[in-house]
Tab-separated table of N, CA, C and O in Angstrom:
chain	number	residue	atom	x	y	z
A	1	UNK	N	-25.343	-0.836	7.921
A	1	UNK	CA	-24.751	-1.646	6.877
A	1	UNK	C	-24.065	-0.773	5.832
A	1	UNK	O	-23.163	-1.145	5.081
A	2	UNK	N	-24.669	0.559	5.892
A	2	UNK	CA	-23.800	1.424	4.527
A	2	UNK	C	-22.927	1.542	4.434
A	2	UNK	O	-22.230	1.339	3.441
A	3	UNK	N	-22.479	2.141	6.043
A	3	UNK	CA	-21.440	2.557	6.943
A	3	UNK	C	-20.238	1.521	6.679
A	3	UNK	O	-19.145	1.886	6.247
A	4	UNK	N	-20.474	0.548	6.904
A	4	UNK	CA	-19.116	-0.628	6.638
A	4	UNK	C	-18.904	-1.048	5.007
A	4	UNK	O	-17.804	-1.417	4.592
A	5	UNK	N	-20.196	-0.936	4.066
A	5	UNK	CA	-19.874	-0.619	3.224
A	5	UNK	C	-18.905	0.189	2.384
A	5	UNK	O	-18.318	-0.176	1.365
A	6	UNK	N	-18.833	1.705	3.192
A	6	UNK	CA	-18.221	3.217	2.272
A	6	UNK	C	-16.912	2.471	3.404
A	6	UNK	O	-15.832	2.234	2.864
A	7	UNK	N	-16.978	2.323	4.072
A	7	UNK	CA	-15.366	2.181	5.002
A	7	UNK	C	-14.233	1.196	4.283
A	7	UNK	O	-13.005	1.204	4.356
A	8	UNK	N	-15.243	0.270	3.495
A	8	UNK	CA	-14.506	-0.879	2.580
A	8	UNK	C	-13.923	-0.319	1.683
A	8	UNK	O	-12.724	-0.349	1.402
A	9	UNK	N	-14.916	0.313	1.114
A	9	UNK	CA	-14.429	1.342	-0.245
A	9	UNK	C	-13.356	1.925	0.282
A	9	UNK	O	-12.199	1.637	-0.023
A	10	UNK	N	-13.692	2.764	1.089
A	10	UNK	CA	-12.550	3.734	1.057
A	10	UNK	C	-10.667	3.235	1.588
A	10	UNK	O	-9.605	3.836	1.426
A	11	UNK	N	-10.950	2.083	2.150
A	11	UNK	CA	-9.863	1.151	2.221
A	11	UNK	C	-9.640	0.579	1.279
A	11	UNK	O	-8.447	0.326	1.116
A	12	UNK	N	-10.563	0.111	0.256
A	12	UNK	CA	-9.821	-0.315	-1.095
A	12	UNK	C	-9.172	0.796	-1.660
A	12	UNK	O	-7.979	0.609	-1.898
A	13	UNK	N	-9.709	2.088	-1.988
A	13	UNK	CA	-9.198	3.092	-2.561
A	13	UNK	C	-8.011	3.393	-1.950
A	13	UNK	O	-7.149	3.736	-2.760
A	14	UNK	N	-7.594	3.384	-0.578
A	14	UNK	CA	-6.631	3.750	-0.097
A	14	UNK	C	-5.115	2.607	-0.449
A	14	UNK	O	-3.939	2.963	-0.528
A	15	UNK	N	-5.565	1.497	-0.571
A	15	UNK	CA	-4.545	0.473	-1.126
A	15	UNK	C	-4.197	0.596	-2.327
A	15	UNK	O	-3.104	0.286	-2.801
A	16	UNK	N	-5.092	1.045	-2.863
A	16	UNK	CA	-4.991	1.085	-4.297
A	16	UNK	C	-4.106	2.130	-4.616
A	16	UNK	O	-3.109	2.018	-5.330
A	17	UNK	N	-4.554	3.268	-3.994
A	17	UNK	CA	-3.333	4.518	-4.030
A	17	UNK	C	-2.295	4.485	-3.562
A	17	UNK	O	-1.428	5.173	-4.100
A	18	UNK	N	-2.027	3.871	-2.655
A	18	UNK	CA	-0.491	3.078	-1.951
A	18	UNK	C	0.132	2.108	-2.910
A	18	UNK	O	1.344	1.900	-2.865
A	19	UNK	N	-0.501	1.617	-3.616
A	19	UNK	CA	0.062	0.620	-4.472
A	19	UNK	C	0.725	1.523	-5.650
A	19	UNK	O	1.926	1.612	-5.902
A	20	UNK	N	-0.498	2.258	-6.397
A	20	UNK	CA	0.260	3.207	-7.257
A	20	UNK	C	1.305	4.166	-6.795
A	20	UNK	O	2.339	4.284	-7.453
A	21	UNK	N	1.062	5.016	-5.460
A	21	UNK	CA	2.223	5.580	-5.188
A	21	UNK	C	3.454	4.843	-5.262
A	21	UNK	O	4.366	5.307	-5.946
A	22	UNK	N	3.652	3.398	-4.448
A	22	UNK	CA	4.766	2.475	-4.847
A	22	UNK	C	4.996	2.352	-6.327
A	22	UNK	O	6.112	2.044	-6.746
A	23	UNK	N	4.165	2.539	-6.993
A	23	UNK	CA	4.326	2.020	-8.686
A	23	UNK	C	5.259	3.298	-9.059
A	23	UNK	O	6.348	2.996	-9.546
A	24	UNK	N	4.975	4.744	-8.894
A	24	UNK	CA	5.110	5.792	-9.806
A	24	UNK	C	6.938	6.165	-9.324
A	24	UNK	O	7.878	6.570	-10.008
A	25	UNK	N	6.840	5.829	-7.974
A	25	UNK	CA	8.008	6.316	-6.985
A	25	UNK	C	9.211	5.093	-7.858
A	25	UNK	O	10.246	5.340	-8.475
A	26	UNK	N	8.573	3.859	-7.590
A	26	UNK	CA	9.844	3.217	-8.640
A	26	UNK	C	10.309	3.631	-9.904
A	26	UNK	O	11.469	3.816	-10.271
A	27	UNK	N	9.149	3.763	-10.580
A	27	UNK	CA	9.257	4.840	-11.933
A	27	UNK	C	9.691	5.720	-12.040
A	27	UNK	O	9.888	6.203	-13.155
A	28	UNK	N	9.980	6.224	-11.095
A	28	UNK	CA	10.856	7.961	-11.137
A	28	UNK	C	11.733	7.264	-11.028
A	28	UNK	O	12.057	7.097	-12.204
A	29	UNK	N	12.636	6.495	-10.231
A	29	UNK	CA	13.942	6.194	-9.774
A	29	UNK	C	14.772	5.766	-10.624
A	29	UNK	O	16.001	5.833	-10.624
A	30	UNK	N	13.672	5.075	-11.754
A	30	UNK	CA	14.024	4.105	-12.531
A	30	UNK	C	14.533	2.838	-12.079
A	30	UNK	O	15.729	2.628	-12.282
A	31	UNK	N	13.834	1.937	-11.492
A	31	UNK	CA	14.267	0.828	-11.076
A	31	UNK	C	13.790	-0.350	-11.841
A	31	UNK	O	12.644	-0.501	-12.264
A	32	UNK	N	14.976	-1.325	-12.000
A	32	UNK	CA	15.155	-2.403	-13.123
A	32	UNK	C	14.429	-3.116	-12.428
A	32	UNK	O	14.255	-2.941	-11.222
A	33	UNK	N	13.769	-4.265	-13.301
A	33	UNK	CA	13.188	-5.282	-13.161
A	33	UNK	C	11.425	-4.781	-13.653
A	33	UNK	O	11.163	-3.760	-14.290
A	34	UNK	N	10.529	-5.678	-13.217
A	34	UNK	CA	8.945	-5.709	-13.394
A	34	UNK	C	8.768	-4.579	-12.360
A	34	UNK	O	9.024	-4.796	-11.176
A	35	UNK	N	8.377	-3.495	-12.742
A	35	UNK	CA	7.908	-2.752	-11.393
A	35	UNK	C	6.309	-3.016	-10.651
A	35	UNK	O	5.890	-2.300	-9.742
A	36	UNK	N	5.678	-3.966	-11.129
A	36	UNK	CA	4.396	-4.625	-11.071
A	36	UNK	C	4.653	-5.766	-10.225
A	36	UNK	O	3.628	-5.997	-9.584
A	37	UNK	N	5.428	-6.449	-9.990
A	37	UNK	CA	6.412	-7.389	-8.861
A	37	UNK	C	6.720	-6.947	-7.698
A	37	UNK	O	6.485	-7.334	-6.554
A	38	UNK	N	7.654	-5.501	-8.446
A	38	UNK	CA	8.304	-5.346	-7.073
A	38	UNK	C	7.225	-4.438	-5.955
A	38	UNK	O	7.011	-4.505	-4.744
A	39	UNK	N	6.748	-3.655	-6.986
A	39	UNK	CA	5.591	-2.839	-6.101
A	39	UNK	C	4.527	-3.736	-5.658
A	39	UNK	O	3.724	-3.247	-4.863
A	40	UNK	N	4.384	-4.775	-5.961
A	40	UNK	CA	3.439	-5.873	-5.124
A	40	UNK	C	4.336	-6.514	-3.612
A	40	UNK	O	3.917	-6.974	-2.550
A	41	UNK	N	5.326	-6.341	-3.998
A	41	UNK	CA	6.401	-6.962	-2.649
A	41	UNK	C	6.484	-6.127	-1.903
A	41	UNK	O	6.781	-6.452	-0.754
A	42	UNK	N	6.309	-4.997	-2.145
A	42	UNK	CA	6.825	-3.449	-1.044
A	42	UNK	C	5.863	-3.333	-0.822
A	42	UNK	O	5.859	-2.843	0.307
A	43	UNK	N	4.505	-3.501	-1.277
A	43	UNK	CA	3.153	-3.244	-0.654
A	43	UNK	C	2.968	-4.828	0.115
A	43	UNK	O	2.443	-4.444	1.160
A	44	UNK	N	3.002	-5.350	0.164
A	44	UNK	CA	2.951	-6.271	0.958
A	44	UNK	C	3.741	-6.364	1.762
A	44	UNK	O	3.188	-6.783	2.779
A	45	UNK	N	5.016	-6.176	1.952
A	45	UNK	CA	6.044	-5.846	3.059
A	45	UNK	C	5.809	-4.759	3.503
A	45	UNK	O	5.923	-4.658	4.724
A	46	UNK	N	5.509	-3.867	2.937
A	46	UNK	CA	4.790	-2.627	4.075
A	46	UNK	C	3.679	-3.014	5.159
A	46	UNK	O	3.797	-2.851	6.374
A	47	UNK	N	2.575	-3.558	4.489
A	47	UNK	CA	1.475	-3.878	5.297
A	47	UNK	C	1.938	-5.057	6.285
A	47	UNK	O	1.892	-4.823	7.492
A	48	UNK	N	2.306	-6.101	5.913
A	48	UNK	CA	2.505	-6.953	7.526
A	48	UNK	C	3.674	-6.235	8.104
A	48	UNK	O	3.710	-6.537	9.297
A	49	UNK	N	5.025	-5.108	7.693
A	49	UNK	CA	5.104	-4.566	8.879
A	49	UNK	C	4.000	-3.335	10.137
A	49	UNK	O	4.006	-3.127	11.351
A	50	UNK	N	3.307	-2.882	9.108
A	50	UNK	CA	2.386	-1.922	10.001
A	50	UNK	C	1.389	-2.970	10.652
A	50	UNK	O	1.400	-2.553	11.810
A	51	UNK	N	0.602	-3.975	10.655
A	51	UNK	CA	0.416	-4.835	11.316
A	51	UNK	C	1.040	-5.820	12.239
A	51	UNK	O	0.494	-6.521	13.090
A	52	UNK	N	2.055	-5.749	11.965
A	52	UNK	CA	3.004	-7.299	12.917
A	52	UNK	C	3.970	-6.536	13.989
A	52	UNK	O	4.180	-6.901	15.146
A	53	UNK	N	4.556	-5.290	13.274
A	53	UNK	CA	5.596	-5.025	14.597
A	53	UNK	C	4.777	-4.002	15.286
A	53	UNK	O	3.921	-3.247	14.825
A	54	UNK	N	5.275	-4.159	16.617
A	54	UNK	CA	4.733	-3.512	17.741
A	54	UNK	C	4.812	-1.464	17.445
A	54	UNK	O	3.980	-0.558	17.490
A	55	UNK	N	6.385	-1.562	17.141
A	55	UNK	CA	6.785	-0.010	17.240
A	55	UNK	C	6.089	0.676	16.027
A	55	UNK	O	5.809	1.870	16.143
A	56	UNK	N	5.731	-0.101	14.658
A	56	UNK	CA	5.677	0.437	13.570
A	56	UNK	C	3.624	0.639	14.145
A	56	UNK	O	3.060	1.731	14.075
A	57	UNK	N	3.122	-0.265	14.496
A	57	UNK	CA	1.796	-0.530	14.819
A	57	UNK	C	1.413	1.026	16.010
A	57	UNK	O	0.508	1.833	15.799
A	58	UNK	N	1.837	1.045	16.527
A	58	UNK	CA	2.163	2.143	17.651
A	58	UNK	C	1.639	3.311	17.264
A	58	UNK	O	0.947	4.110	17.896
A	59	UNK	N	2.038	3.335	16.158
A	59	UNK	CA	2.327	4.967	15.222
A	59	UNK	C	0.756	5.170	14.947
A	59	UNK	O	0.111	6.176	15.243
A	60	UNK	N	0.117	3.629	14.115
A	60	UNK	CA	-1.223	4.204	13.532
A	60	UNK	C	-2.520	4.117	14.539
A	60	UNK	O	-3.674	4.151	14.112
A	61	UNK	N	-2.334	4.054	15.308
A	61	UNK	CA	-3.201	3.783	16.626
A	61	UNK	C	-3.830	5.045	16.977
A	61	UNK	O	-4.561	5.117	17.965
């Protein structure tokens, strides 16, 4: 039971750092609008492509 416990964690932590990396990378670029929006859209369009398409899915296997 620990085991799937620390694995959760460490998948939250890992989203979480994907999310901020999306946050900081817009921030450098300087990109207009809410960057709290858009980095919620690119993290979410990231993830159902690494889940949904075949070629992108391929890679993390």
């Amino acid at each position: 039971m620990a085991d799937k416990t620390k694995e959760w964690v460490y998948g939250a932590v890992a989203e979480l750092s994907f999310f901020g990396f999306l946050y900081y990378v817009q921030y450098l670029l300087k990109v207009d609008g809410n960057l709290w929006i858009s980095s919620a859209i690119l993290w979410i369009l990231l993830n159902v492509a690494i889940v949904s398409c075949p070629v992108v899915r391929k890679c993390y296997k």
